[in-house]
JSON list of C-alpha atoms in Angstrom, two decimals:
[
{"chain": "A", "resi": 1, "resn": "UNK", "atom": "CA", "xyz": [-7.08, 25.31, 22.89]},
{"chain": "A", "resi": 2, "resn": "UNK", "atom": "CA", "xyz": [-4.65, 28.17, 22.39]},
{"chain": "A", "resi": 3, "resn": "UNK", "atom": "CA", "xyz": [-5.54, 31.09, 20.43]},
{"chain": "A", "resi": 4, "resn": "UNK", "atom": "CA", "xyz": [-2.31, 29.88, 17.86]},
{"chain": "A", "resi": 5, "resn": "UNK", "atom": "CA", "xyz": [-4.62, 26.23, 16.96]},
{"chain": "A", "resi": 6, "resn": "UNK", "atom": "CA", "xyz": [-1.37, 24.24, 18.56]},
{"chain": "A", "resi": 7, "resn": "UNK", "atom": "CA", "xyz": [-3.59, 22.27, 20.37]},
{"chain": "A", "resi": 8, "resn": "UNK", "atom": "CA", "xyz": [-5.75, 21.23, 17.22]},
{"chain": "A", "resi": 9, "resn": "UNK", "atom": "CA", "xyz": [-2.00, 20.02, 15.79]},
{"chain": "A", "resi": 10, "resn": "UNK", "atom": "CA", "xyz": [-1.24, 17.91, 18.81]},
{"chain": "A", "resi": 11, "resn": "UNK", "atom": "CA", "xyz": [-4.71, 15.94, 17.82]},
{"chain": "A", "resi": 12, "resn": "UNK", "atom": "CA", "xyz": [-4.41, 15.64, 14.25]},
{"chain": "A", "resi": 13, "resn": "UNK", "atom": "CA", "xyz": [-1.23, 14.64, 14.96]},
{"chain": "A", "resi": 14, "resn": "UNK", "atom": "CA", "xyz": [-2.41, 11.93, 17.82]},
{"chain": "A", "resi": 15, "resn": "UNK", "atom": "CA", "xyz": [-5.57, 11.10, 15.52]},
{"chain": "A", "resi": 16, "resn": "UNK", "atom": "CA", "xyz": [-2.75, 10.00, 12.58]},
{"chain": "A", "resi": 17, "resn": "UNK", "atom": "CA", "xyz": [-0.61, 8.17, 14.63]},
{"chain": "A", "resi": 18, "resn": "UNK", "atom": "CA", "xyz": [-3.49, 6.46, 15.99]},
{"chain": "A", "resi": 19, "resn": "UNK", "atom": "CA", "xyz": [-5.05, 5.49, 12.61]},
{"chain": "A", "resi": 20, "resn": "UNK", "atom": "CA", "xyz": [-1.20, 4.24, 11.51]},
{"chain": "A", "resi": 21, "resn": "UNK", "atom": "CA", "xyz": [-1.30, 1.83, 14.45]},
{"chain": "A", "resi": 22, "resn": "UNK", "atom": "CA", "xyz": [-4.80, 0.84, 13.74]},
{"chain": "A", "resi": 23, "resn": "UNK", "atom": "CA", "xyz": [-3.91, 0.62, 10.04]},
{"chain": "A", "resi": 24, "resn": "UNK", "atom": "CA", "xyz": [-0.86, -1.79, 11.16]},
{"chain": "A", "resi": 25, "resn": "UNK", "atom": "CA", "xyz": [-3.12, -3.98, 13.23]},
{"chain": "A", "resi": 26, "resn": "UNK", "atom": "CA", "xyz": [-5.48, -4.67, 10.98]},
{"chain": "A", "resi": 27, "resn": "UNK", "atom": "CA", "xyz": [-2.68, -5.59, 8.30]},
{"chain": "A", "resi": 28, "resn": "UNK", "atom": "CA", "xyz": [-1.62, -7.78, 10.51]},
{"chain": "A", "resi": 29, "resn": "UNK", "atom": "CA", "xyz": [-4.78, -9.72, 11.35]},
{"chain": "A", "resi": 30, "resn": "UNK", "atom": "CA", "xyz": [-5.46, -10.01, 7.82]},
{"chain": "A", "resi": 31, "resn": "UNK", "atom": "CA", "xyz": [-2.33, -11.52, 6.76]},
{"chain": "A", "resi": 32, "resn": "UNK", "atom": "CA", "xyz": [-2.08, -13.68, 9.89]},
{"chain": "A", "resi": 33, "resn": "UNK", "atom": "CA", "xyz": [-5.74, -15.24, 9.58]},
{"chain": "A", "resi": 34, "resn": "UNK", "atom": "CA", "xyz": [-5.17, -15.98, 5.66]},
{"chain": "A", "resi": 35, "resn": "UNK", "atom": "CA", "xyz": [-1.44, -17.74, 7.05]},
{"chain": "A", "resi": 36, "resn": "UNK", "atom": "CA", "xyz": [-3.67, -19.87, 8.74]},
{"chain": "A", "resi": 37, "resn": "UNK", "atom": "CA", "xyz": [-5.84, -20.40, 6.56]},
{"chain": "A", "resi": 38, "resn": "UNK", "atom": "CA", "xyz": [-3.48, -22.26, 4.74]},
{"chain": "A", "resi": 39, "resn": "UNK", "atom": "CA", "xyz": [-2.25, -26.43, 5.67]},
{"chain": "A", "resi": 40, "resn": "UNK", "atom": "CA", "xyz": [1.01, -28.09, 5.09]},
{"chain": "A", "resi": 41, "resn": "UNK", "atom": "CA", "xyz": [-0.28, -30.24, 2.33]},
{"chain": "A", "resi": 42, "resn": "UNK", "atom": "CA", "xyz": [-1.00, -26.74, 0.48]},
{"chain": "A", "resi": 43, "resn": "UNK", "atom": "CA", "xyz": [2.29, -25.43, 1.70]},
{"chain": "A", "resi": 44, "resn": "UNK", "atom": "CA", "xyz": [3.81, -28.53, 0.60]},
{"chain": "A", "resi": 45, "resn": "UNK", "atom": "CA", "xyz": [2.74, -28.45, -2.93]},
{"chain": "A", "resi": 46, "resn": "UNK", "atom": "CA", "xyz": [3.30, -24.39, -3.65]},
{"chain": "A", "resi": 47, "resn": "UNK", "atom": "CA", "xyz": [7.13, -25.01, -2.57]},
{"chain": "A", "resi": 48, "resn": "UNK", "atom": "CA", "xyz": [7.75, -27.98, -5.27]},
{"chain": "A", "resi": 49, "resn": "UNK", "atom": "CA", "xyz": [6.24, -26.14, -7.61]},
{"chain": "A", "resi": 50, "resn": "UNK", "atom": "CA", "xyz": [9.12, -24.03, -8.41]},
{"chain": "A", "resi": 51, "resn": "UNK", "atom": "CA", "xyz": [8.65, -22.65, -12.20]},
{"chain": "A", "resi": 52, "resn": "UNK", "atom": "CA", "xyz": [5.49, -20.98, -10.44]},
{"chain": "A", "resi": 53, "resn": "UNK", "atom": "CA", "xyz": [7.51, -19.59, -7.74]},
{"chain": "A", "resi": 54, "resn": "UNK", "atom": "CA", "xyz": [10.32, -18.52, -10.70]},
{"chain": "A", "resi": 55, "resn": "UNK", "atom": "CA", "xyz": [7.68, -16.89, -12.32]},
{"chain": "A", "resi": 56, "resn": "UNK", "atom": "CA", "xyz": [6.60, -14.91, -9.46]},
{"chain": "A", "resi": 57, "resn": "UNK", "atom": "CA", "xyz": [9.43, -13.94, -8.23]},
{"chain": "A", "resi": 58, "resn": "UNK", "atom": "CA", "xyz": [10.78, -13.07, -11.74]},
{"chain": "A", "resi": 59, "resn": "UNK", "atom": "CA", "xyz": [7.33, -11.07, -12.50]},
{"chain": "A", "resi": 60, "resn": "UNK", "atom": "CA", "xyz": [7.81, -8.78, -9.11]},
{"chain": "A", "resi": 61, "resn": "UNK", "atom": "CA", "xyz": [11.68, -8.15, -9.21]},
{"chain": "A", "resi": 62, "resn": "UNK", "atom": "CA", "xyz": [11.98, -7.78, -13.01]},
{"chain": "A", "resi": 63, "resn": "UNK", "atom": "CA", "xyz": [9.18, -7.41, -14.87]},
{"chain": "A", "resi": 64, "resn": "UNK", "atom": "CA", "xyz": [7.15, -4.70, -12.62]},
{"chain": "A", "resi": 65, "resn": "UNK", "atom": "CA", "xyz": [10.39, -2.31, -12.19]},
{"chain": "A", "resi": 66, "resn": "UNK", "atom": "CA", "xyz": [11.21, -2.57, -15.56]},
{"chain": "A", "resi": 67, "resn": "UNK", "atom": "CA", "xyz": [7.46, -1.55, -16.46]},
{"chain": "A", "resi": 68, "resn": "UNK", "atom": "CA", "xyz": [7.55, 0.98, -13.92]},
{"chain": "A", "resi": 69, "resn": "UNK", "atom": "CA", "xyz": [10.64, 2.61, -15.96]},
{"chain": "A", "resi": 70, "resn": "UNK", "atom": "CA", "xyz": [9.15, 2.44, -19.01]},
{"chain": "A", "resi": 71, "resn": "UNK", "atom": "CA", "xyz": [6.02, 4.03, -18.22]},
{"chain": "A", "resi": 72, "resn": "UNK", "atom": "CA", "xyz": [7.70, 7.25, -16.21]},
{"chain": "A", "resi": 73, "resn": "UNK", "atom": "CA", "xyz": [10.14, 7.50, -18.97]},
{"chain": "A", "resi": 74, "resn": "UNK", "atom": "CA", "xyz": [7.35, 7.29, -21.79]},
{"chain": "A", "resi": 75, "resn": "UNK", "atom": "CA", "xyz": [5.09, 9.99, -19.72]},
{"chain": "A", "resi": 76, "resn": "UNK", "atom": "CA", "xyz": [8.30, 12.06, -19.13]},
{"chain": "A", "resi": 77, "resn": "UNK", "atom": "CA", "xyz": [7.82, 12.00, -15.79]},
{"chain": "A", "resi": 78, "resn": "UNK", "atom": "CA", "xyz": [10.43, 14.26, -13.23]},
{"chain": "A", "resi": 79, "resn": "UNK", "atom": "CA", "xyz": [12.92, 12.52, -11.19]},
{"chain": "A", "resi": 80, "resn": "UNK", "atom": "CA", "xyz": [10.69, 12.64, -7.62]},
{"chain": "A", "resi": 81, "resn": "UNK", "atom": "CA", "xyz": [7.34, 11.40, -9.96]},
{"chain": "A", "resi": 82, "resn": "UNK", "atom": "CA", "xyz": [9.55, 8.41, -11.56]},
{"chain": "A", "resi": 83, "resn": "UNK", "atom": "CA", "xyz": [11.51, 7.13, -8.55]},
{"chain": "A", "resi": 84, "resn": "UNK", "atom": "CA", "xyz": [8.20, 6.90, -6.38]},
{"chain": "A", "resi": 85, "resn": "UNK", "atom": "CA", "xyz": [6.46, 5.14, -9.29]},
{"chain": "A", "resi": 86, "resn": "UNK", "atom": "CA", "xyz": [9.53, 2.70, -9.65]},
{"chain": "A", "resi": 87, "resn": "UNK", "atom": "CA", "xyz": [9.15, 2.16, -5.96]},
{"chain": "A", "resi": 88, "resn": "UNK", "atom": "CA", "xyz": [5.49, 1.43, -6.08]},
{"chain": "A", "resi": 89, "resn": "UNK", "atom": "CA", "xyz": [6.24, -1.07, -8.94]},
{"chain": "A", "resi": 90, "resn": "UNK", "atom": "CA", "xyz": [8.79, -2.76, -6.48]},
{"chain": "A", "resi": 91, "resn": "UNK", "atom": "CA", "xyz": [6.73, -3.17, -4.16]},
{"chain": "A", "resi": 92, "resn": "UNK", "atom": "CA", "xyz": [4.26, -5.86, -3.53]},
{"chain": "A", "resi": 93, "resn": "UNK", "atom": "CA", "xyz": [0.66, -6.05, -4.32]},
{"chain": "A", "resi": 94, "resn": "UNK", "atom": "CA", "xyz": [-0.45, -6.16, -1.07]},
{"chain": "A", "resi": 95, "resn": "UNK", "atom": "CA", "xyz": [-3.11, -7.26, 0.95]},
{"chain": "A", "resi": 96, "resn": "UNK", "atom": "CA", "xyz": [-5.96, -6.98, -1.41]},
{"chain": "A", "resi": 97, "resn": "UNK", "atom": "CA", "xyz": [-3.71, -9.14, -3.96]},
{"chain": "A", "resi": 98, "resn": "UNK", "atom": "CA", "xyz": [-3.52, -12.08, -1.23]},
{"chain": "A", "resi": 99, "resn": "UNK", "atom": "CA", "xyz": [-7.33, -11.51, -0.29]},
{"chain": "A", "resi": 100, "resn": "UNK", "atom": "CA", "xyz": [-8.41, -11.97, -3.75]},
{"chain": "A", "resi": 101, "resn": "UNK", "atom": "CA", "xyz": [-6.57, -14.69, -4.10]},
{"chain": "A", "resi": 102, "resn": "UNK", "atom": "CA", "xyz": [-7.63, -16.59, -0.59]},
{"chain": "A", "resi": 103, "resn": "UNK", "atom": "CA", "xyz": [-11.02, -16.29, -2.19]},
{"chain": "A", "resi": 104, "resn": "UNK", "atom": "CA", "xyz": [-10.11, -17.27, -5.58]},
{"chain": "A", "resi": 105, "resn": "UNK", "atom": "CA", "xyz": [-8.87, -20.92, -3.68]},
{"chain": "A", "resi": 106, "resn": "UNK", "atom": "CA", "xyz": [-6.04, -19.65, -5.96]},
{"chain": "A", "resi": 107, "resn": "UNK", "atom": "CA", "xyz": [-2.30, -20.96, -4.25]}
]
């Protein structure tokens, strides 16, 4: 180690990267091993049931913006607070949300 700590940066900094790649992995694995998890009979039926799929996709490019605004403009949030709480209410639930629902038997 130097006496200036750069070498204790160099390992956080390795130590991050390495738990974003782990992170990534795992992600991955999970969403893979609920894909197939799932048949074509139950892949058939989700696609012709298109008002659910309306409603979905409706509900996440819509309805959570648009509740995103209203809730940084009601807190009177700054500019930096409500644009990353607008993106977070883009953006999807998630793993847990498909987890959940895998053991829910939900479709």
């Amino acid at each position: 180690m130097d006496t200036n700590g750069t070498s204790n940066d160099r390992e956080e900094g390795d130590l991050e990267n390495l738990t974003g790649i782990l992170s990534l992995i795992s992600l991955i694995a999970v969403q893979f091993g609920i894909a197939c998890s799932i048949s074509f009979e139950e892949l058939a039926i989700a696609l012709r049931t298109r008002k659910t799929i309306c409603f979905g996709l409706f509900s996440q490019i819509v309805v959570m913006p648009l509740t995103a605004f209203i809730l940084a403009t009601a807190f009177n949030l700054n500019e930096f607070q409500a644009l990353a709480l607008v993106l977070l209410g883009s953006c999807p639930g998630g793993t847990l949300s498909n987890i959940f629902t895998f053991f829910a038997k939900g479709d």
